[in-house]
Coordinates of C-alpha atoms and ligand atoms in Angstrom, one line a residue:
X1 CA 0.0 0.0 0.0
X2 CA 1.4 3.5 -0.9
X3 CA 0.7 6.1 1.7
X4 CA -0.2 9.5 0.0
X5 CA 2.1 11.9 1.9
X6 CA 1.3 15.0 -0.3
X7 CA -1.1 16.4 2.1
X8 CA -2.6 15.9 5.6
X9 CA -4.1 12.3 6.3
X10 CA -7.8 12.1 5.4
X11 CA -8.2 10.1 8.8
X12 CA -6.2 11.6 11.5
X13 CA -3.6 9.2 13.2
X14 CA -4.7 8.1 16.7
X15 CA -2.1 7.6 19.4
X16 CA -3.1 4.4 21.4
X17 CA -0.2 4.4 23.9
X18 CA 3.3 5.8 24.1
X19 CA 5.7 2.9 23.1
X20 CA 8.8 5.1 23.5
X21 CA 11.3 3.5 25.8
X22 CA 12.1 6.0 28.7
X23 CA 15.8 5.7 27.8
X24 CA 14.9 7.8 24.7
X25 CA 15.3 11.6 25.4
X26 CA 13.8 12.9 22.4
X27 CA 12.5 12.5 18.8
X28 CA 14.8 10.9 16.2
X29 CA 15.6 12.8 13.0
X30 CA 16.0 10.0 10.7
X31 CA 13.8 9.5 7.5
X32 CA 10.2 8.1 7.6
X33 CA 10.4 4.4 7.1
X34 CA 14.0 4.0 8.4
X35 CA 14.7 0.7 10.3
X36 CA 17.4 2.2 12.4
X37 CA 15.3 3.8 15.1
X38 CA 13.4 0.6 15.6
X39 CA 16.6 -1.4 16.1
X40 CA 17.7 1.5 18.8
X41 CA 14.3 1.0 20.5
X42 CA 14.8 -2.9 21.0
X43 CA 18.4 -2.2 21.9
X44 CA 17.3 0.2 24.8
X45 CA 14.5 -2.1 25.8
X46 CA 17.0 -5.0 26.4
X47 CA 19.4 -2.8 28.5
X48 CA 16.5 -1.8 30.5
X49 CA 15.0 -5.3 30.8
X50 CA 18.5 -6.7 31.8
X51 CA 18.9 -4.0 34.4
X52 CA 22.2 -2.9 33.1
X53 CA 21.6 0.6 32.1
X54 CA 23.8 2.0 34.9
X55 CA 26.6 -0.1 33.9
X56 CA 26.6 0.0 30.1
X57 CA 28.8 1.9 27.6
X58 CA 28.1 2.0 24.1
X59 CA 30.6 2.7 21.4
X60 CA 29.0 4.3 18.3
X61 CA 30.3 4.4 14.8
X62 CA 29.5 6.8 11.9
X63 CA 26.3 6.6 10.0
X64 CA 22.8 7.8 10.2
X65 CA 22.4 6.1 13.8
X66 CA 25.3 8.4 14.9
X67 CA 22.6 11.0 15.7
X68 CA 21.1 8.7 18.3
X69 CA 24.0 9.5 20.7
X70 CA 22.0 12.8 21.4
X71 CA 18.8 11.1 22.4
X72 CA 19.7 7.8 24.1
X73 CA 20.2 8.0 27.9
X74 CA 23.1 5.7 28.0
X75 CA 26.7 6.5 28.4
X76 CA 28.1 6.5 24.9
X77 CA 31.2 7.4 23.1
X78 CA 31.9 7.8 19.2
X79 CA 35.1 6.7 17.8
X80 CA 36.7 6.9 14.6
X81 CA 34.9 5.2 11.5
X82 CA 35.0 1.4 11.9
X83 CA 37.0 1.3 15.0
X84 CA 34.2 0.8 17.7
X85 CA 35.3 -3.0 18.4
X86 CA 38.9 -1.7 19.3
X87 CA 37.6 1.0 21.3
X88 CA 35.1 -1.4 23.2
X89 CA 37.8 -3.9 23.7
X90 CA 39.8 -1.2 25.5
X91 CA 36.9 -0.1 27.7
X92 CA 36.0 -3.7 28.7
X93 CA 39.4 -4.6 29.6
X94 CA 39.9 -1.6 31.8
X95 CA 36.3 -1.8 33.2
X96 CA 35.3 -5.7 33.0
X97 CA 32.2 -5.1 35.0
X98 CA 30.7 -2.9 32.5
X99 CA 28.4 -4.1 29.6
X100 CA 30.2 -2.8 26.6
X101 CA 28.4 -2.7 23.1
X102 CA 29.1 -1.2 19.7
X103 CA 26.4 0.2 17.4
X104 CA 27.7 0.3 14.0
X105 CA 26.3 0.3 10.5
X106 CA 27.3 -2.0 7.4
X107 CA 29.5 0.7 6.0
X108 CA 31.2 1.3 9.3
X109 CA 31.8 -2.3 10.2
X110 CA 32.2 -3.9 6.8
X111 CA 33.9 -1.4 4.8
X112 CA 35.7 1.0 7.2
X113 CA 36.6 -1.5 9.9
X114 CA 36.0 -5.1 8.9
X115 CA 39.3 -6.2 10.4
X116 CA 38.5 -4.6 13.9
X117 CA 35.3 -6.7 14.3
X118 CA 37.1 -9.9 12.9
X119 CA 40.2 -9.4 15.2
X120 CA 37.9 -8.7 18.3
X121 CA 35.8 -11.7 17.5
X122 CA 38.9 -13.9 17.2
X123 CA 40.4 -12.8 20.5
X124 CA 37.1 -13.6 22.1
X125 CA 36.8 -10.2 23.4
X126 CA 33.8 -10.2 26.0
X127 CA 31.9 -7.6 24.1
X128 CA 28.6 -7.2 22.2
X129 CA 28.8 -5.8 18.6
X130 CA 25.7 -4.7 16.9
X131 CA 25.6 -4.1 13.2
X132 CA 22.6 -2.2 11.5
X133 CA 22.9 -3.5 7.9
X134 CA 21.1 -1.5 5.3
X135 CA 23.3 -2.4 2.4
X136 CA 24.3 1.4 1.8
X137 CA 26.3 4.4 3.1
X138 CA 23.1 5.9 4.2
X139 CA 24.4 9.0 5.9
X140 CA 26.6 10.0 2.9
X141 CA 23.8 9.6 0.3
X142 CA 23.4 5.8 -0.4
X143 CA 26.5 4.7 -1.9
X144 CA 27.2 0.9 -2.2
X145 CA 28.7 -0.9 0.6
X146 CA 30.3 -4.3 1.0
X147 CA 26.9 -5.8 2.0
X148 CA 24.9 -4.3 -0.9
X149 CA 23.2 -7.4 -2.5
X150 CA 23.4 -8.4 -6.0
X151 CA 21.0 -6.4 -8.2
X152 CA 20.4 -3.7 -5.6
X153 CA 20.5 -0.2 -6.8
X154 CA 22.5 2.2 -4.9
X155 CA 24.0 5.8 -5.9
X156 CA 27.3 4.2 -7.0
X157 CA 25.6 1.0 -8.5
X158 CA 22.8 2.6 -10.3
X159 CA 21.8 -0.1 -12.4
X160 CA 22.1 -2.7 -9.5
X161 CA 25.2 -4.4 -7.9
X162 CA 26.9 -6.4 -10.7
X163 CA 29.3 -9.2 -9.5
X164 CA 31.5 -8.7 -12.5
X165 CA 32.1 -5.1 -11.8
X166 CA 31.5 -4.7 -8.0
X167 CA 32.1 -8.3 -6.5
X168 CA 30.0 -10.1 -4.1
X169 CA 28.4 -9.0 -0.9
X170 CA 30.1 -9.9 2.3
X171 CA 28.0 -11.7 4.9
X172 CA 29.5 -10.2 8.2
X173 CA 27.6 -12.4 10.8
X174 CA 28.8 -15.6 8.9
X175 CA 32.5 -14.4 8.8
X176 CA 32.3 -13.6 12.4
X177 CA 30.6 -17.0 13.2
X178 CA 33.4 -18.9 11.7
X179 CA 35.9 -17.6 14.3
X180 CA 36.3 -19.6 17.5
X181 CA 36.1 -16.6 19.9
X182 CA 32.6 -16.1 19.4
X183 CA 29.8 -17.0 22.0
X184 CA 26.8 -15.8 20.2
X185 CA 26.1 -14.6 16.7
X186 CA 22.8 -14.0 15.0
X187 CA 21.2 -12.0 12.2
X188 CA 17.8 -10.4 12.6
X189 CA 15.5 -8.1 10.6
X190 CA 13.1 -5.5 11.4
X191 CA 10.9 -5.7 8.6
X192 CA 7.9 -7.4 10.4
X193 CA 6.7 -7.0 14.0
X194 CA 7.6 -10.7 14.4
X195 CA 11.2 -10.0 13.0
X196 CA 11.4 -7.0 15.5
X197 CA 10.6 -9.4 18.4
X198 CA 13.1 -12.0 17.2
X199 CA 15.8 -9.5 16.7
X200 CA 15.1 -8.3 20.4
X201 CA 15.5 -11.7 21.6
X202 CA 18.8 -12.1 19.7
X203 CA 20.1 -8.9 21.4
X204 CA 19.0 -10.1 24.8
X205 CA 21.0 -13.4 24.3
X206 CA 24.0 -11.6 23.1
X207 CA 24.1 -9.3 26.1
X208 CA 23.5 -12.3 28.2
X209 CA 26.5 -14.1 26.7
X210 CA 28.6 -11.0 27.7
X211 CA 27.1 -11.0 31.3
X212 CA 28.0 -14.6 31.5
X213 CA 31.5 -13.9 30.6
X214 CA 31.0 -16.3 27.6
X215 CA 33.0 -14.2 24.9
X216 CA 32.5 -12.3 21.7
X217 CA 28.8 -11.7 20.7
X218 CA 27.4 -10.0 17.5
X219 CA 23.9 -9.4 16.2
X220 CA 23.5 -8.1 12.6
X221 CA 20.3 -6.4 12.2
X222 CA 18.8 -5.8 8.5
X223 CA 17.3 -2.6 8.6
X224 CA 15.2 -0.7 6.0
X225 CA 16.7 2.3 4.2
X226 CA 13.9 3.4 1.7
X227 CA 15.7 6.6 1.0
X228 CA 19.1 5.0 -0.1
X229 CA 17.2 2.2 -2.0
X230 CA 15.1 4.5 -4.4
X231 CA 12.0 2.9 -3.1
X232 CA 8.8 4.4 -1.8
X233 CA 8.8 4.6 2.1
X234 CA 5.8 2.0 2.6
X235 CA 7.6 -0.5 0.4
X236 CA 10.9 -0.6 2.4
X237 CA 10.0 -3.7 4.5
X238 CA 8.8 -5.7 1.4
X239 CA 12.0 -4.8 -0.7
X240 CA 14.0 -5.8 2.2
X241 CA 12.3 -9.2 2.6
X242 CA 12.6 -9.9 -1.1
X243 CA 16.3 -9.0 -1.4
X244 CA 18.6 -8.7 1.6
X245 CA 16.7 -11.4 3.8
X246 CA 16.8 -13.7 0.9
X247 CA 20.5 -13.2 0.4
X248 CA 21.6 -13.4 4.0
X249 CA 19.0 -15.5 5.8
X250 CA 17.8 -14.7 9.3
X251 CA 18.7 -16.9 12.4
X252 CA 21.2 -17.7 14.9
X253 CA 24.7 -18.7 13.7
X254 CA 26.5 -19.6 16.9
X255 CA 24.9 -20.3 20.3
X256 CA 27.2 -21.8 23.0
Ligands
LIG301 C1 37.4 7.7 7.8 C2 35.9 8.3 7.3 N1 35.7 7.9 6.1 C3 34.4 8.4 5.6 C4 33.6 9.1 6.4 C5 32.3 9.4 5.9 N2 31.1 8.7 6.4 C6 30.3 9.3 7.4 S1 29.0 8.2 7.7 C7 29.3 7.4 6.5 C8 28.6 6.1 6.1 C9 28.2 5.1 7.2 O1 27.5 4.1 6.6 P1 26.9 3.1 7.5 O2 27.8 2.6 8.5 O3 26.3 1.8 6.6 O4 25.7 3.7 8.2 P2 24.2 4.4 7.7 O5 24.4 5.7 7.4 O6 23.9 3.6 6.6 O7 23.4 3.9 8.9 C10 30.5 7.7 5.8 C11 31.2 6.9 4.8 C12 34.0 9.4 7.7 N3 33.2 10.1 8.7 N4 35.2 8.9 8.2
LIG302 S1 19.2 7.6 4.6 FE1 18.5 5.5 5.2 S2 19.6 4.9 7.0 FE2 19.7 7.2 6.8 S3 18.0 7.9 8.0 FE3 17.4 7.8 5.8 S4 16.3 5.7 5.7 FE4 17.6 5.8 7.7
LIG303 MG1 24.5 1.4 6.1

């Protein structure tokens, strides 16, 4: 269904409840239909439900989600592009009692800093990495990333990603899962209500692995970017289901 946004809605929207987590201090400024605020919401809910807000530190990369640092009531620092797992390693080693997590995009984790996450995983660092994968460098205008799926249109692959010219997408969660230092690795998606709940359960298990001292955990979450994908806002979830979710698959890859 295409929602006509050219004028005010015919039937005014009715707010049935306030679902905003109390750790959110304000409204986000991301595009309508963006999946990243949904992922942030479940991340904050998990921190709250595990009662670790007061002893959590987030390390945020660079991307559209970077603006969350202003509206999340959690201690965070922002480091150089792609370097979050290294910063998180340092924090965790100095403050082992703190729950340390990264919040990164596919461009940040898979392009700018793939070595960082792979080495952190191989070392078995007791941290939790979260990658929001929308298959584009959303913040800089929607260029192709290492995770852009074949056929996907981006600003730098306007006719669709072609393996001859652009190579094949990198499945980050699968790469990380192949390393022995990992305790929990999963890939979720926020394109349906059930998917959101499943992704939340994955985040909870990842943080629980860290709290248990089990080793490195990672959750890759596929998130809609209708702006960068050149698809109408309301078609973002269906586009994601038919493309990225088919390529990567959803589920748990490592549970120990
Ligand atoms: C070293 C460095 N290179 C490039 C940039 C520009 N840059 C900022 S955000 C960004 C895109 C990040 O994409 P992603 O992590 O996928 O996040 P998204 O915007 O898609 O949520 C880039 C390339 C930068 N800030 N620093
Ligand atoms: S460009 Fe994409 S990732 Fe960035 S806010 Fe808009 S929809 Fe979200
Ligand atoms: Mg991205």
